[in-house]
Amino acid sequence: MITAGGTVPGTSPARPEPDARIWRAVGDPLVEPSGSGALDGETVAVKDLFAIAGHPIGAGNPAWLAAAATEKAHAHAVAALLDAGASVRGIAQTDEFAYSLMGVNHHYGTPPNPRAPGRISGGSTSGPAAAVAAGEVTIGLGTDTGGSVRVPAAFQGLWGFRPTHGVIPTAGVLPLAPNFDTVGLLTRRHETLRRAASILLPQDTASPGEAVIAEALLAIADDEIGRAVRAASGILDVATEGAFTPEPGWLAAFQSVVGAAAWSAYGDWLGSRMECLGPDARARFAQASTITPDAAEAARRVIGDARARIRSWLGERILMLPTVPAAAPPIGASTDQLRVRTMSLTIIAGIGGLPAVNVPVTLSSGLPVGICLVGPAGSDLALLDVAGEVST
């Protein structure tokens, strides 16, 4: 006899099929822990850019996956989490080659947004974010170049962390733009984020001081998000500072440096395979292919000057700003303007090479967004502790 629930008495209900928009490969677990420690019992969704021994890297593109070799060793960050007691539940989807912020993948579909159904997930760490938000894992392991951990964290009501550039090794991770690439984390709980980060991070080399707000950055976001930043700033007794204004050319220079690096990494392979990309990714790579060496070098000089200015202005302070300028739009809506506004905020940490954490915030509509804290280089763990104070 089969019960009304569709199962035979005495048997367990059938496990639902993994959502292919979230997972490329999944197990129970896919990889067992290799040690025991601070992450005992935690489960991880790994972005499909990280090497996992015994599996190829798919990079969000079926043609790349078909040609990819099986990895012989885990990426540094994956091995560290396994050694601390975590298990890998599976390999989670990414925007193609991580070259996007919106979470839309032409081949595998847009991962669902459990906190805002029918709206985009944010990317490019889209699959791990959706897995964490849905409660299928406790930790998402991803990369953040121009906001690819922080944006999905904000759109899905999660904690999201980008470390100081270079402090967590990217060994075993497919690159997008090494000048900006970082290994990042997503969690539902601050305490989980703090424990996971402590496994991957070295000891801090800097201590953050007072917090500050830049009016020019608040103005990029919707009014309600700006008010949320101001409300949270009261917890840290923030002084408003209007003197910092990003230069108009910073975003274009950032995009040129990233584009040149992306084409350097994948251009030879894509040269005769552009049709294997989805329309959005194809357009970005086509644009990247036109960046000349002289233009890329000029952009790198702009970024070098911008990094020095950002670090000099911030000093030992913490910058509070919106993570995203608006809540996640509905799937299928145009995101061109949202992308520009979002990157105008997220590139501050990226250009500066600075640590940044998304603190989840809910708007009056019930939609999730986030407040971003950006700290001095090397203040990663202390910045996470301050972020925990802001959320209380």
Short mmCIF file of C-alpha atoms in Angstrom, two decimals:
data_model
loop_
_atom_site.label_atom_id
_atom_site.label_comp_id
_atom_site.label_asym_id
_atom_site.label_seq_id
_atom_site.Cartn_x
_atom_site.Cartn_y
_atom_site.Cartn_z
CA MET A 1 0.00 0.00 0.00
CA ILE A 2 1.18 3.51 -0.78
CA THR A 3 0.26 6.28 1.61
CA ALA A 4 -1.26 9.60 0.61
CA GLY A 5 2.23 11.08 0.73
CA GLY A 6 3.33 8.70 -2.02
CA THR A 7 5.65 6.44 0.02
CA VAL A 8 5.54 2.77 0.95
CA PRO A 9 5.08 2.24 4.73
CA GLY A 10 8.40 1.55 6.43
CA THR A 11 10.47 3.36 3.82
CA SER A 12 11.93 6.85 3.75
CA PRO A 13 10.42 9.48 1.45
CA ALA A 14 12.26 9.85 -1.85
CA ARG A 15 14.93 12.54 -1.71
CA PRO A 16 13.97 15.37 -4.08
CA GLU A 17 16.11 15.82 -7.16
CA PRO A 18 18.73 18.54 -6.73
CA ASP A 19 17.81 21.82 -8.39
CA ALA A 20 20.09 22.09 -11.45
CA ARG A 21 19.86 25.87 -11.26
CA ILE A 22 21.70 25.65 -7.93
CA TRP A 23 23.80 22.50 -8.16
CA ARG A 24 26.06 21.06 -10.85
CA ALA A 25 27.07 18.10 -8.67
CA VAL A 26 25.76 17.17 -5.26
CA GLY A 27 26.27 14.35 -2.77
CA ASP A 28 25.44 13.31 0.76
CA PRO A 29 28.07 14.66 1.12
CA LEU A 30 30.08 15.02 -2.07
CA VAL A 31 33.33 15.23 -0.05
CA GLU A 32 33.75 14.08 3.55
CA PRO A 33 35.68 16.17 6.09
CA SER A 34 39.41 15.48 6.20
CA GLY A 35 39.80 16.64 9.80
CA SER A 36 37.96 17.88 12.85
CA GLY A 37 37.80 21.33 14.37
CA ALA A 38 35.88 24.59 14.45
CA LEU A 39 33.66 23.64 11.49
CA ASP A 40 32.53 20.19 12.61
CA GLY A 41 29.03 19.57 11.26
CA GLU A 42 29.06 22.51 8.82
CA THR A 43 28.20 21.90 5.17
CA VAL A 44 29.56 23.82 2.18
CA ALA A 45 28.37 24.70 -1.31
CA VAL A 46 31.45 25.35 -3.45
CA LYS A 47 31.27 27.72 -6.41
CA ASP A 48 32.09 25.94 -9.66
CA LEU A 49 35.41 27.76 -10.01
CA PHE A 50 37.21 25.89 -7.22
CA ALA A 51 39.15 22.67 -7.73
CA ILE A 52 37.67 19.67 -5.96
CA ALA A 53 39.72 16.50 -6.30
CA GLY A 54 38.04 13.95 -8.53
CA HIS A 55 35.84 16.51 -10.30
CA PRO A 56 36.32 18.91 -13.22
CA ILE A 57 35.73 22.65 -12.93
CA GLY A 58 32.74 23.74 -14.99
CA ALA A 59 32.90 27.55 -14.67
CA GLY A 60 29.18 27.83 -15.45
CA ASN A 61 29.68 26.81 -19.09
CA PRO A 62 28.85 23.33 -20.50
CA ALA A 63 31.49 23.49 -23.24
CA TRP A 64 34.23 24.35 -20.76
CA LEU A 65 33.01 21.56 -18.47
CA ALA A 66 33.09 19.01 -21.31
CA ALA A 67 36.72 19.85 -22.05
CA ALA A 68 37.89 20.20 -18.44
CA ALA A 69 40.25 17.70 -16.85
CA THR A 70 39.51 16.03 -13.54
CA GLU A 71 41.17 17.92 -10.72
CA LYS A 72 43.84 16.05 -8.77
CA ALA A 73 43.77 18.17 -5.60
CA HIS A 74 41.46 20.49 -3.72
CA ALA A 75 41.78 24.25 -3.98
CA HIS A 76 43.50 25.77 -0.95
CA ALA A 77 40.28 27.17 0.54
CA VAL A 78 38.35 23.93 0.02
CA ALA A 79 41.10 21.90 1.72
CA ALA A 80 41.21 24.31 4.67
CA LEU A 81 37.46 24.05 5.30
CA LEU A 82 37.57 20.24 5.03
CA ASP A 83 40.52 20.08 7.44
CA ALA A 84 38.48 22.13 9.95
CA GLY A 85 35.64 19.58 9.94
CA ALA A 86 33.28 20.87 7.25
CA SER A 87 31.94 18.64 4.48
CA VAL A 88 31.30 19.67 0.88
CA ARG A 89 27.65 19.08 -0.01
CA GLY A 90 28.22 19.88 -3.65
CA ILE A 91 29.49 22.04 -6.50
CA ALA A 92 27.19 25.00 -7.02
CA GLN A 93 26.46 26.99 -10.16
CA THR A 94 28.06 30.27 -11.14
CA ASP A 95 27.52 32.90 -13.80
CA GLU A 96 29.69 31.98 -16.79
CA PHE A 97 33.37 32.37 -15.84
CA ALA A 98 32.17 34.56 -12.93
CA TYR A 99 31.87 37.46 -15.38
CA SER A 100 28.59 38.93 -14.09
CA LEU A 101 26.86 40.28 -10.99
CA MET A 102 23.24 39.34 -11.63
CA GLY A 103 23.16 35.54 -11.24
CA VAL A 104 21.62 34.77 -14.64
CA ASN A 105 23.06 31.71 -16.41
CA HIS A 106 21.85 31.10 -19.98
CA HIS A 107 22.63 27.37 -19.83
CA TYR A 108 21.52 26.28 -16.36
CA GLY A 109 18.95 28.94 -15.50
CA THR A 110 18.75 31.60 -12.80
CA PRO A 111 19.11 30.10 -9.32
CA PRO A 112 16.06 30.76 -7.16
CA ASN A 113 16.09 33.51 -4.56
CA PRO A 114 14.48 31.93 -1.46
CA ARG A 115 14.17 35.30 0.30
CA ALA A 116 12.64 37.06 -2.71
CA PRO A 117 10.87 34.50 -4.93
CA GLY A 118 10.63 35.48 -8.57
CA ARG A 119 13.58 37.87 -8.30
CA ILE A 120 17.16 37.41 -9.43
CA SER A 121 19.66 35.75 -7.13
CA GLY A 122 22.62 38.01 -7.75
CA GLY A 123 25.96 36.64 -8.81
CA SER A 124 28.34 35.46 -9.79
CA THR A 125 28.36 33.34 -6.61
CA SER A 126 24.73 32.60 -7.36
CA GLY A 127 24.47 28.88 -6.69
CA PRO A 128 26.22 28.89 -3.30
CA ALA A 129 24.13 31.87 -2.19
CA ALA A 130 20.88 30.13 -3.15
CA ALA A 131 21.96 26.93 -1.41
CA VAL A 132 22.73 28.83 1.79
CA ALA A 133 19.54 30.91 1.66
CA ALA A 134 17.45 27.77 1.09
CA GLY A 135 18.99 26.08 4.13
CA GLU A 136 20.59 23.31 2.08
CA VAL A 137 24.06 24.17 3.43
CA THR A 138 25.44 26.41 6.14
CA ILE A 139 28.37 27.93 4.22
CA GLY A 140 28.81 29.14 0.67
CA LEU A 141 32.35 29.32 -0.71
CA GLY A 142 32.70 31.75 -3.60
CA THR A 143 34.77 34.45 -5.22
CA ASP A 144 34.40 38.21 -5.16
CA THR A 145 36.08 40.33 -7.83
CA GLY A 146 33.68 43.22 -8.27
CA GLY A 147 30.99 42.22 -5.77
CA SER A 148 30.25 38.59 -6.66
CA VAL A 149 29.81 37.50 -3.02
CA ARG A 150 28.44 40.75 -1.58
CA VAL A 151 25.70 41.26 -4.20
CA PRO A 152 24.04 37.83 -3.91
CA ALA A 153 24.37 38.11 -0.13
CA ALA A 154 22.45 41.40 -0.17
CA PHE A 155 19.80 40.19 -2.61
CA GLN A 156 19.21 37.02 -0.56
CA GLY A 157 19.46 38.29 3.00
CA LEU A 158 22.79 36.67 3.83
CA TRP A 159 26.06 37.58 5.44
CA GLY A 160 28.70 37.91 2.74
CA PHE A 161 32.43 38.53 3.15
CA ARG A 162 35.20 39.63 0.81
CA PRO A 163 38.66 39.61 2.47
CA THR A 164 41.63 41.88 1.98
CA HIS A 165 43.01 41.14 -1.47
CA GLY A 166 45.66 38.45 -1.35
CA VAL A 167 45.28 37.27 2.25
CA ILE A 168 43.44 34.05 1.32
CA PRO A 169 45.33 32.12 -1.38
CA THR A 170 43.43 31.64 -4.65
CA ALA A 171 45.39 28.49 -5.50
CA GLY A 172 43.13 26.07 -7.33
CA VAL A 173 40.58 28.73 -8.33
CA LEU A 174 39.92 29.72 -11.95
CA PRO A 175 40.79 33.41 -12.32
CA LEU A 176 38.73 36.28 -13.64
CA ALA A 177 40.97 39.25 -12.82
CA PRO A 178 43.82 38.40 -10.43
CA ASN A 179 44.33 42.07 -9.50
CA PHE A 180 40.92 41.96 -7.79
CA ASP A 181 39.97 38.28 -7.29
CA THR A 182 39.34 37.16 -3.70
CA VAL A 183 37.96 34.05 -1.99
CA GLY A 184 34.75 34.88 -0.11
CA LEU A 185 32.11 33.36 2.16
CA LEU A 186 28.32 33.45 2.59
CA THR A 187 26.30 32.31 5.61
CA ARG A 188 22.89 32.80 7.21
CA ARG A 189 24.41 33.53 10.65
CA HIS A 190 27.15 35.94 11.63
CA GLU A 191 28.64 33.46 14.08
CA THR A 192 29.06 30.87 11.32
CA LEU A 193 30.72 33.43 9.07
CA ARG A 194 33.14 34.44 11.82
CA ARG A 195 34.17 30.83 12.51
CA ALA A 196 34.62 29.97 8.83
CA ALA A 197 36.57 33.16 8.15
CA SER A 198 38.89 32.44 11.09
CA ILE A 199 39.88 29.17 9.41
CA LEU A 200 40.83 30.84 6.12
CA LEU A 201 42.31 34.11 7.36
CA PRO A 202 45.68 34.91 8.93
CA GLN A 203 45.82 37.07 12.03
CA ASP A 204 44.89 40.71 11.45
CA THR A 205 47.66 43.19 10.75
CA ALA A 206 45.50 46.29 11.25
CA SER A 207 42.78 47.46 13.63
CA PRO A 208 39.85 49.51 12.33
CA GLY A 209 38.99 52.75 14.11
CA GLU A 210 35.97 55.02 13.84
CA ALA A 211 33.33 54.58 11.16
CA VAL A 212 32.47 57.03 8.42
CA ILE A 213 29.79 57.61 5.77
CA ALA A 214 30.37 59.20 2.35
CA GLU A 215 27.35 61.17 1.11
CA ALA A 216 28.25 60.57 -2.55
CA LEU A 217 27.94 56.82 -2.07
CA LEU A 218 24.63 57.01 -0.19
CA ALA A 219 23.23 59.06 -3.08
CA ILE A 220 23.74 56.16 -5.49
CA ALA A 221 21.21 54.01 -3.62
CA ASP A 222 17.45 54.23 -3.22
CA ASP A 223 16.36 56.52 -0.40
CA GLU A 224 15.17 53.75 1.92
CA ILE A 225 18.51 51.96 1.68
CA GLY A 226 20.35 55.19 2.45
CA ARG A 227 18.15 55.63 5.51
CA ALA A 228 18.95 52.07 6.59
CA VAL A 229 22.68 52.84 6.44
CA ARG A 230 22.15 55.97 8.53
CA ALA A 231 20.07 54.07 11.08
CA ALA A 232 22.72 51.37 11.41
CA SER A 233 25.45 53.98 11.67
CA GLY A 234 23.96 55.15 14.95
CA ILE A 235 25.11 51.92 16.56
CA LEU A 236 28.73 52.84 15.81
CA ASP A 237 28.30 56.57 16.37
CA VAL A 238 29.31 57.35 12.78
CA ALA A 239 30.22 60.85 11.70
CA THR A 240 28.90 61.80 8.28
CA GLU A 241 31.72 62.64 5.86
CA GLY A 242 30.86 64.19 2.52
CA ALA A 243 34.36 64.86 1.21
CA PHE A 244 34.91 61.56 -0.59
CA THR A 245 33.58 61.37 -4.15
CA PRO A 246 34.62 58.58 -6.52
CA GLU A 247 36.00 59.77 -9.86
CA PRO A 248 33.71 59.16 -12.87
CA GLY A 249 36.46 57.23 -14.68
CA TRP A 250 37.03 54.64 -11.97
CA LEU A 251 34.25 52.31 -13.06
CA ALA A 252 35.31 52.31 -16.71
CA ALA A 253 38.94 51.69 -15.69
CA PHE A 254 37.91 48.83 -13.39
CA GLN A 255 35.86 47.24 -16.18
CA SER A 256 38.77 47.60 -18.61
CA VAL A 257 41.26 45.96 -16.26
CA VAL A 258 38.83 43.12 -15.51
CA GLY A 259 37.95 42.73 -19.19
CA ALA A 260 41.57 42.60 -20.30
CA ALA A 261 42.36 40.03 -17.62
CA ALA A 262 39.32 37.91 -18.50
CA TRP A 263 40.25 37.89 -22.18
CA SER A 264 43.86 37.04 -21.30
CA ALA A 265 42.63 34.07 -19.27
CA TYR A 266 40.02 32.72 -21.69
CA GLY A 267 40.43 34.48 -25.04
CA ASP A 268 42.53 31.79 -26.69
CA TRP A 269 39.98 29.14 -25.79
CA LEU A 270 36.98 31.31 -26.66
CA GLY A 271 38.39 32.58 -29.94
CA SER A 272 36.63 29.91 -31.99
CA ARG A 273 33.92 29.12 -29.43
CA MET A 274 32.13 32.41 -28.71
CA GLU A 275 28.86 30.75 -29.67
CA CYS A 276 29.15 28.52 -26.60
CA LEU A 277 28.48 31.54 -24.37
CA GLY A 278 25.10 32.88 -23.37
CA PRO A 279 24.17 36.26 -24.89
CA ASP A 280 25.17 38.37 -21.87
CA ALA A 281 28.51 36.64 -21.35
CA ARG A 282 29.21 36.71 -25.09
CA ALA A 283 28.67 40.46 -25.20
CA ARG A 284 31.02 41.04 -22.25
CA PHE A 285 33.76 38.84 -23.70
CA ALA A 286 33.34 40.41 -27.14
CA GLN A 287 33.86 43.82 -25.56
CA ALA A 288 36.82 42.51 -23.58
CA SER A 289 38.46 41.27 -26.78
CA THR A 290 38.64 44.85 -28.10
CA ILE A 291 40.66 46.25 -25.16
CA THR A 292 44.13 47.05 -26.47
CA PRO A 293 47.29 46.59 -24.38
CA ASP A 294 47.74 50.36 -24.27
CA ALA A 295 44.17 50.89 -23.07
CA ALA A 296 44.57 48.20 -20.42
CA GLU A 297 47.80 49.75 -19.17
CA ALA A 298 46.19 53.20 -19.00
CA ALA A 299 43.32 51.70 -17.02
CA ARG A 300 45.73 50.02 -14.62
CA ARG A 301 47.37 53.39 -13.96
CA VAL A 302 43.95 54.90 -13.16
CA ILE A 303 43.25 52.02 -10.79
CA GLY A 304 46.62 52.43 -9.10
CA ASP A 305 45.93 56.09 -8.44
CA ALA A 306 42.39 55.30 -7.29
CA ARG A 307 43.61 52.62 -4.87
CA ALA A 308 46.06 55.06 -3.31
CA ARG A 309 43.35 57.70 -2.95
CA ILE A 310 40.81 55.32 -1.42
CA ARG A 311 43.29 53.94 1.11
CA SER A 312 44.58 57.39 2.00
CA TRP A 313 41.08 58.79 2.55
CA LEU A 314 39.87 55.81 4.56
CA GLY A 315 42.99 55.45 6.67
CA GLU A 316 42.17 53.25 9.67
CA ARG A 317 38.45 54.01 9.54
CA ILE A 318 35.50 51.82 8.53
CA LEU A 319 33.39 52.98 5.59
CA MET A 320 29.65 52.25 5.81
CA LEU A 321 27.78 52.26 2.50
CA PRO A 322 24.94 50.43 0.75
CA THR A 323 25.94 47.01 -0.58
CA VAL A 324 23.45 47.32 -3.43
CA PRO A 325 21.50 50.39 -4.59
CA ALA A 326 18.15 48.59 -4.80
CA ALA A 327 16.48 45.29 -4.01
CA ALA A 328 16.78 42.43 -6.50
CA PRO A 329 14.64 43.05 -9.59
CA PRO A 330 12.23 40.47 -11.00
CA ILE A 331 13.70 37.79 -13.22
CA GLY A 332 13.62 39.02 -16.82
CA ALA A 333 13.72 42.73 -15.97
CA SER A 334 16.48 44.85 -17.48
CA THR A 335 19.49 45.07 -15.18
CA ASP A 336 21.77 47.36 -17.21
CA GLN A 337 21.32 50.44 -15.03
CA LEU A 338 21.26 48.40 -11.83
CA ARG A 339 24.60 46.85 -12.79
CA VAL A 340 26.20 50.29 -13.24
CA ARG A 341 24.81 51.61 -9.94
CA THR A 342 25.79 48.44 -8.10
CA MET A 343 29.35 48.39 -9.38
CA SER A 344 29.75 52.06 -8.53
CA LEU A 345 29.38 50.91 -4.91
CA THR A 346 31.11 47.53 -4.94
CA ILE A 347 34.29 48.65 -6.74
CA ILE A 348 35.34 50.80 -3.78
CA ALA A 349 36.48 47.70 -1.88
CA GLY A 350 37.65 46.01 -5.08
CA ILE A 351 39.85 48.88 -6.24
CA GLY A 352 41.13 49.45 -2.72
CA GLY A 353 41.90 45.75 -2.19
CA LEU A 354 40.06 46.12 1.11
CA PRO A 355 37.97 43.73 3.22
CA ALA A 356 34.20 44.17 3.04
CA VAL A 357 31.24 42.49 4.70
CA ASN A 358 27.55 42.58 3.84
CA VAL A 359 25.24 42.96 6.83
CA PRO A 360 21.74 41.77 5.82
CA VAL A 361 18.92 44.31 6.11
CA THR A 362 15.22 44.00 5.28
CA LEU A 363 13.27 46.85 3.68
CA SER A 364 9.72 47.79 4.66
CA SER A 365 8.55 45.82 1.62
CA GLY A 366 10.10 42.67 3.11
CA LEU A 367 12.78 42.52 0.43
CA PRO A 368 16.39 41.95 1.53
CA VAL A 369 19.24 44.36 0.82
CA GLY A 370 22.44 45.03 2.72
CA ILE A 371 24.76 47.45 4.44
CA CYS A 372 28.43 47.09 3.55
CA LEU A 373 31.30 47.74 5.94
CA VAL A 374 34.69 48.30 4.29
CA GLY A 375 37.75 48.27 6.54
CA PRO A 376 41.47 48.95 6.30
CA ALA A 377 43.63 46.33 4.62
CA GLY A 378 44.43 43.53 7.05
CA SER A 379 41.60 44.26 9.49
CA ASP A 380 39.43 41.34 8.33
CA LEU A 381 38.55 39.56 11.56
CA ALA A 382 38.09 42.79 13.51
CA LEU A 383 35.84 44.10 10.73
CA LEU A 384 33.69 40.98 11.05
CA ASP A 385 33.40 41.61 14.78
CA VAL A 386 32.25 45.18 14.17
CA ALA A 387 29.73 43.93 11.61
CA GLY A 388 28.26 41.70 14.29
CA GLU A 389 27.69 44.77 16.45
CA VAL A 390 25.88 46.57 13.61
CA SER A 391 23.43 43.69 13.21
CA THR A 392 22.34 43.67 16.84
#
